[in-house]
mmCIF file of C-alpha atoms in Angstrom:
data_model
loop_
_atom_site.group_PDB
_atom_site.id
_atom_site.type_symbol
_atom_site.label_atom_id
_atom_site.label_comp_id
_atom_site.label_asym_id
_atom_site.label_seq_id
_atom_site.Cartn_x
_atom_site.Cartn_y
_atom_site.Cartn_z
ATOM 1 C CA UNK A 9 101.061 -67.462 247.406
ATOM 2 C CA UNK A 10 100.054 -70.398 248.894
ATOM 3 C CA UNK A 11 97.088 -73.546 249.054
ATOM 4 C CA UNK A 12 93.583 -73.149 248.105
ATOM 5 C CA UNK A 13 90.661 -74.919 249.109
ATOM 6 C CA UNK A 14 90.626 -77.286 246.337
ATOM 7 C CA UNK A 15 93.815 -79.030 245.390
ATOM 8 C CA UNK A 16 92.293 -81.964 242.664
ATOM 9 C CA UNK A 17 94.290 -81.617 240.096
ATOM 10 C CA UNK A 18 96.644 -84.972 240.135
ATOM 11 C CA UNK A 19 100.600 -83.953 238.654
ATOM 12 C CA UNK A 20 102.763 -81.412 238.884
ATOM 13 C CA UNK A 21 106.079 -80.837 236.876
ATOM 14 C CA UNK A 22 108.888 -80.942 239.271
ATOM 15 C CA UNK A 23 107.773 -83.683 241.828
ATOM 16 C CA UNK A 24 107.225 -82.068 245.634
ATOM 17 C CA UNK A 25 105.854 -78.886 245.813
ATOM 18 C CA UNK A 26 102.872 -77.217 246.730
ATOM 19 C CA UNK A 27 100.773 -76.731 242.813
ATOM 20 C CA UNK A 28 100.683 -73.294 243.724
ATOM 21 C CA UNK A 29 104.230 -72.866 243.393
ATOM 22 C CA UNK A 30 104.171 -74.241 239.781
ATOM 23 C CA UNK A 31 101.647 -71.609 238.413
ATOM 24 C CA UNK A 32 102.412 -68.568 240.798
ATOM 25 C CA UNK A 33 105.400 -66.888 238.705
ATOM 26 C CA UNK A 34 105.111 -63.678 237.097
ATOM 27 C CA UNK A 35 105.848 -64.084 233.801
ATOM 28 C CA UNK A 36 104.951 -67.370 232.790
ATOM 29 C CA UNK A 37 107.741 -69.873 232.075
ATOM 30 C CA UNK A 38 105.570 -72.667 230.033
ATOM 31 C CA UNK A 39 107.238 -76.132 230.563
ATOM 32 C CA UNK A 40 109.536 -74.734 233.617
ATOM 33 C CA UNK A 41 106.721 -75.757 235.728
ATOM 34 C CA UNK A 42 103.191 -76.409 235.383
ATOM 35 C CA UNK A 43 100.155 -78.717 236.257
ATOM 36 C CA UNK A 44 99.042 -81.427 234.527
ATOM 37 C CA UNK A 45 95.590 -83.689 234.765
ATOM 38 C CA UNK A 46 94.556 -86.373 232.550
ATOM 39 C CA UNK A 47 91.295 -87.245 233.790
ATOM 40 C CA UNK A 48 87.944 -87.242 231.859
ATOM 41 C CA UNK A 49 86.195 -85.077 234.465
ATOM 42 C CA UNK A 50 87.104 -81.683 235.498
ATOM 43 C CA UNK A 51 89.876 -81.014 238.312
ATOM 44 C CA UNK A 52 90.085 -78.037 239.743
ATOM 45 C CA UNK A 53 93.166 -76.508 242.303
ATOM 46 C CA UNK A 54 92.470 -72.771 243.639
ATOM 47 C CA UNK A 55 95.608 -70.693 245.294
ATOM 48 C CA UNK A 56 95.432 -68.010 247.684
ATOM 49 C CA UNK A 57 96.648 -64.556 246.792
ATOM 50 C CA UNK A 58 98.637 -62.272 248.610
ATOM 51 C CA UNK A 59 96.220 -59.866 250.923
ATOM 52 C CA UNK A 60 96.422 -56.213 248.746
ATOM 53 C CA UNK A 61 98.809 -54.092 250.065
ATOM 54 C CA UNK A 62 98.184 -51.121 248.064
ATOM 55 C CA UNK A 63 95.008 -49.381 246.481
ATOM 56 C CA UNK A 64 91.858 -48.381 247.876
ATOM 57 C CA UNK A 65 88.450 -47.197 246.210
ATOM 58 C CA UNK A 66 85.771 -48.568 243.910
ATOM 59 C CA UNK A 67 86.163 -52.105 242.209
ATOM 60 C CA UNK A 68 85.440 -51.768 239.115
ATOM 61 C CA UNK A 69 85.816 -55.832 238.524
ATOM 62 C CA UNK A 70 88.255 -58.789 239.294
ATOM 63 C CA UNK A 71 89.863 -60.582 235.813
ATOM 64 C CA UNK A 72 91.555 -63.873 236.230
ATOM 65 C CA UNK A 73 93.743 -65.286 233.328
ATOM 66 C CA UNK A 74 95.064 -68.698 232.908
ATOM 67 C CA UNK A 75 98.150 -70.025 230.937
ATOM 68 C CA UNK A 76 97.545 -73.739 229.278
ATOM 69 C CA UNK A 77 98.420 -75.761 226.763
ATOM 70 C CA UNK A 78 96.973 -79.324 225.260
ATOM 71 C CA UNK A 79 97.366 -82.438 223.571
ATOM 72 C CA UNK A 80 94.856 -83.755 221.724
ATOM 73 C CA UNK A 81 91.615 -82.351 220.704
ATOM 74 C CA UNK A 82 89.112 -83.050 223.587
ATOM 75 C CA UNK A 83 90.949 -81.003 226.043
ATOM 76 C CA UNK A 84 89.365 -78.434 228.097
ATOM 77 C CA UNK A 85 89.931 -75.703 230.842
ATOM 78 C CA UNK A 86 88.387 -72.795 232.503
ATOM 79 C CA UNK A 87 88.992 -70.244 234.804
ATOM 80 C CA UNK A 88 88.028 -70.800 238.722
ATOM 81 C CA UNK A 89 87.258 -68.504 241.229
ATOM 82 C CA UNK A 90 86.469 -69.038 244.609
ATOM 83 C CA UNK A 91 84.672 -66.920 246.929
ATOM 84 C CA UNK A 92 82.264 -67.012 249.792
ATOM 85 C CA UNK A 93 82.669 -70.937 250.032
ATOM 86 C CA UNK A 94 81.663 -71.357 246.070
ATOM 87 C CA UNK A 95 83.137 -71.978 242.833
ATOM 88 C CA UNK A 96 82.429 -69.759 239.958
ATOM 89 C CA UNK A 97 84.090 -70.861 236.495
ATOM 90 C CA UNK A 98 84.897 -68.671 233.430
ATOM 91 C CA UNK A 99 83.515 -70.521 230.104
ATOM 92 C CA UNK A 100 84.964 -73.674 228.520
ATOM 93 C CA UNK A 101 88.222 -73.564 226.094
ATOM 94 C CA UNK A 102 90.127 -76.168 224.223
ATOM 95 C CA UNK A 103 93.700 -75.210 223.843
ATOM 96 C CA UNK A 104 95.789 -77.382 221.773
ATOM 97 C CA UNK A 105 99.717 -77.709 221.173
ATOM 98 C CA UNK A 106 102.151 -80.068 220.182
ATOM 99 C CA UNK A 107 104.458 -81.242 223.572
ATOM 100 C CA UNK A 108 107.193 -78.845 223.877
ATOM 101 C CA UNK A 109 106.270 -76.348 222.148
ATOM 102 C CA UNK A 110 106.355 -73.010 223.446
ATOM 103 C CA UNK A 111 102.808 -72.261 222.483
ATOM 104 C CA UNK A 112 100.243 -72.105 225.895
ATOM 105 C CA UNK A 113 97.190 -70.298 225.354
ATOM 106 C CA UNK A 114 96.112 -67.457 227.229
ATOM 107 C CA UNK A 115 92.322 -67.151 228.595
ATOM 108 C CA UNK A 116 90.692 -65.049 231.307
ATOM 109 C CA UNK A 117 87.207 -64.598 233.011
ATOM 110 C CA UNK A 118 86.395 -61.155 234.294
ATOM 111 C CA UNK A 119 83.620 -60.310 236.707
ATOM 112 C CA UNK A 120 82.392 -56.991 237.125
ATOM 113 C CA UNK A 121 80.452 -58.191 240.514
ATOM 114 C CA UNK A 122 80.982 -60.744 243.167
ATOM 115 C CA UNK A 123 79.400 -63.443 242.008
ATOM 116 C CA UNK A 124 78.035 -65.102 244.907
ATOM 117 C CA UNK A 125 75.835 -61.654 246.103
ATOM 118 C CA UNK A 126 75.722 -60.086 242.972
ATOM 119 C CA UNK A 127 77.446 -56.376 244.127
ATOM 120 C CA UNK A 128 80.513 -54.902 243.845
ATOM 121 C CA UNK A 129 83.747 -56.423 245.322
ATOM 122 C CA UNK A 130 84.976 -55.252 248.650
ATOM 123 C CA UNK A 131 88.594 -55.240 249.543
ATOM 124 C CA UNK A 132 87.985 -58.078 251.898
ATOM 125 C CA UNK A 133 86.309 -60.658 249.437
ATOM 126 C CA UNK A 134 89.488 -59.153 247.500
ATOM 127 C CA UNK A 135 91.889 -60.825 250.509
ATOM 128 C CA UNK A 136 89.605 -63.956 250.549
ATOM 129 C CA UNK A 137 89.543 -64.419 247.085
ATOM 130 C CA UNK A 138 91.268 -67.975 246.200
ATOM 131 C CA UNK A 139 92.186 -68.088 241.715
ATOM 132 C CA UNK A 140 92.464 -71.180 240.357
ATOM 133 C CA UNK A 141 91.579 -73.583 237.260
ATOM 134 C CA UNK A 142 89.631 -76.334 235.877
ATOM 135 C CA UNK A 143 91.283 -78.936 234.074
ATOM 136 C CA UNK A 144 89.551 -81.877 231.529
ATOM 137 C CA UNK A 145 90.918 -84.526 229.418
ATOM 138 C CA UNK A 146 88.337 -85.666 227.120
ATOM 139 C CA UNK A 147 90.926 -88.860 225.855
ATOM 140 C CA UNK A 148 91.648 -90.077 229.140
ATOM 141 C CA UNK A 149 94.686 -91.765 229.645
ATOM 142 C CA UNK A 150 96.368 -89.869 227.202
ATOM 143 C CA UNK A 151 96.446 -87.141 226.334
ATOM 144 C CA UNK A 152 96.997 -84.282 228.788
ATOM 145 C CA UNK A 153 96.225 -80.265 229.630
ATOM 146 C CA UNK A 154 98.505 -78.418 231.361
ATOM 147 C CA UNK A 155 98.567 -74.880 232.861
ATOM 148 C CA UNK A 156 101.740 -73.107 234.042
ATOM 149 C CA UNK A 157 100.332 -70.121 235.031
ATOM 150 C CA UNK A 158 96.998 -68.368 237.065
ATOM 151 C CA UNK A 159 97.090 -64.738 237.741
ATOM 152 C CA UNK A 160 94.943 -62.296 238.645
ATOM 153 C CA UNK A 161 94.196 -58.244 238.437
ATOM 154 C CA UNK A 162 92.214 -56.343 240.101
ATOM 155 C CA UNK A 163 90.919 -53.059 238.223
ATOM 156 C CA UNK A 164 89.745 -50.004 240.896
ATOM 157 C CA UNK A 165 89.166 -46.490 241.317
ATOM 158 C CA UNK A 166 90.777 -44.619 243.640
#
């Protein structure tokens, strides 16, 4: 719902905006809006998320997914968390499409603890909690990853 601490990655589809509003929809809308990098080293923008305003309990874990789509073959993104002034990363994928094409790749990281201490989430590292992604492009200038959408759920017991 709004700017994380790290806003690297360098285009977004639309012009003006905010790169949080481009991957912050509900049900993904693929070349609606999106990010884009093209650099050979990863960038990486992380979003706030709304404080919870329901549930209470146990955290069983914290999953964040990640909508993107490629061209070329050296391509690579991951998942991004960040909490307790650190980033955490899911593992390394290589999507590939052609331009256009309605096929983005979905991927997602779960973790069952906080990562930085090692124990179970709390509901306030839940409300500090920033999602994000990490963009490469192995080809640099061309070609380019894109993501068009970061989500996250949070799984609990009453």
């Amino acid at each position: 719902n709004a700017v994380g601490t790290y806003t690297q990655i360098s285009t977004q589809s639309g012009g003006a905006g905010a790169h949080w509003d481009k991957v912050g929809e509900t049900v993904a809308d693929n070349w609606t809006s999106y990010v884009q990098e093209s650099s050979s080293s990863y960038k990486v923008d992380t979003y706030n998320i709304a404080n919870h305003s329901e549930g209470s309990g146990i955290i069983n874990h914290v999953k964040v997914f990640i909508n993107v789509a490629a061209q070329g073959v050296s391509i690579k993104s991951k998942v991004a968390i960040y909490t307790h002034n650190n980033l955490y990363y899911g593992d390394e994928k290589s999507p590939y499409t052609d331009f256009g094409a309605d096929t983005f790749d979905s991927y997602s990281k779960q973790w069952d603890t906080n990562p930085n201490i090692g124990q179970a989430w709390t509901w306030q590292e839940i409300d500090d909690l920033e999602v994000g992604v990490a963009l490469c492009n192995g080809e640099t200038p061309w070609p380019n990853i894109f993501c068009t959408q970061v989500y996250v759920e949070v799984n609990y017991t009453p």
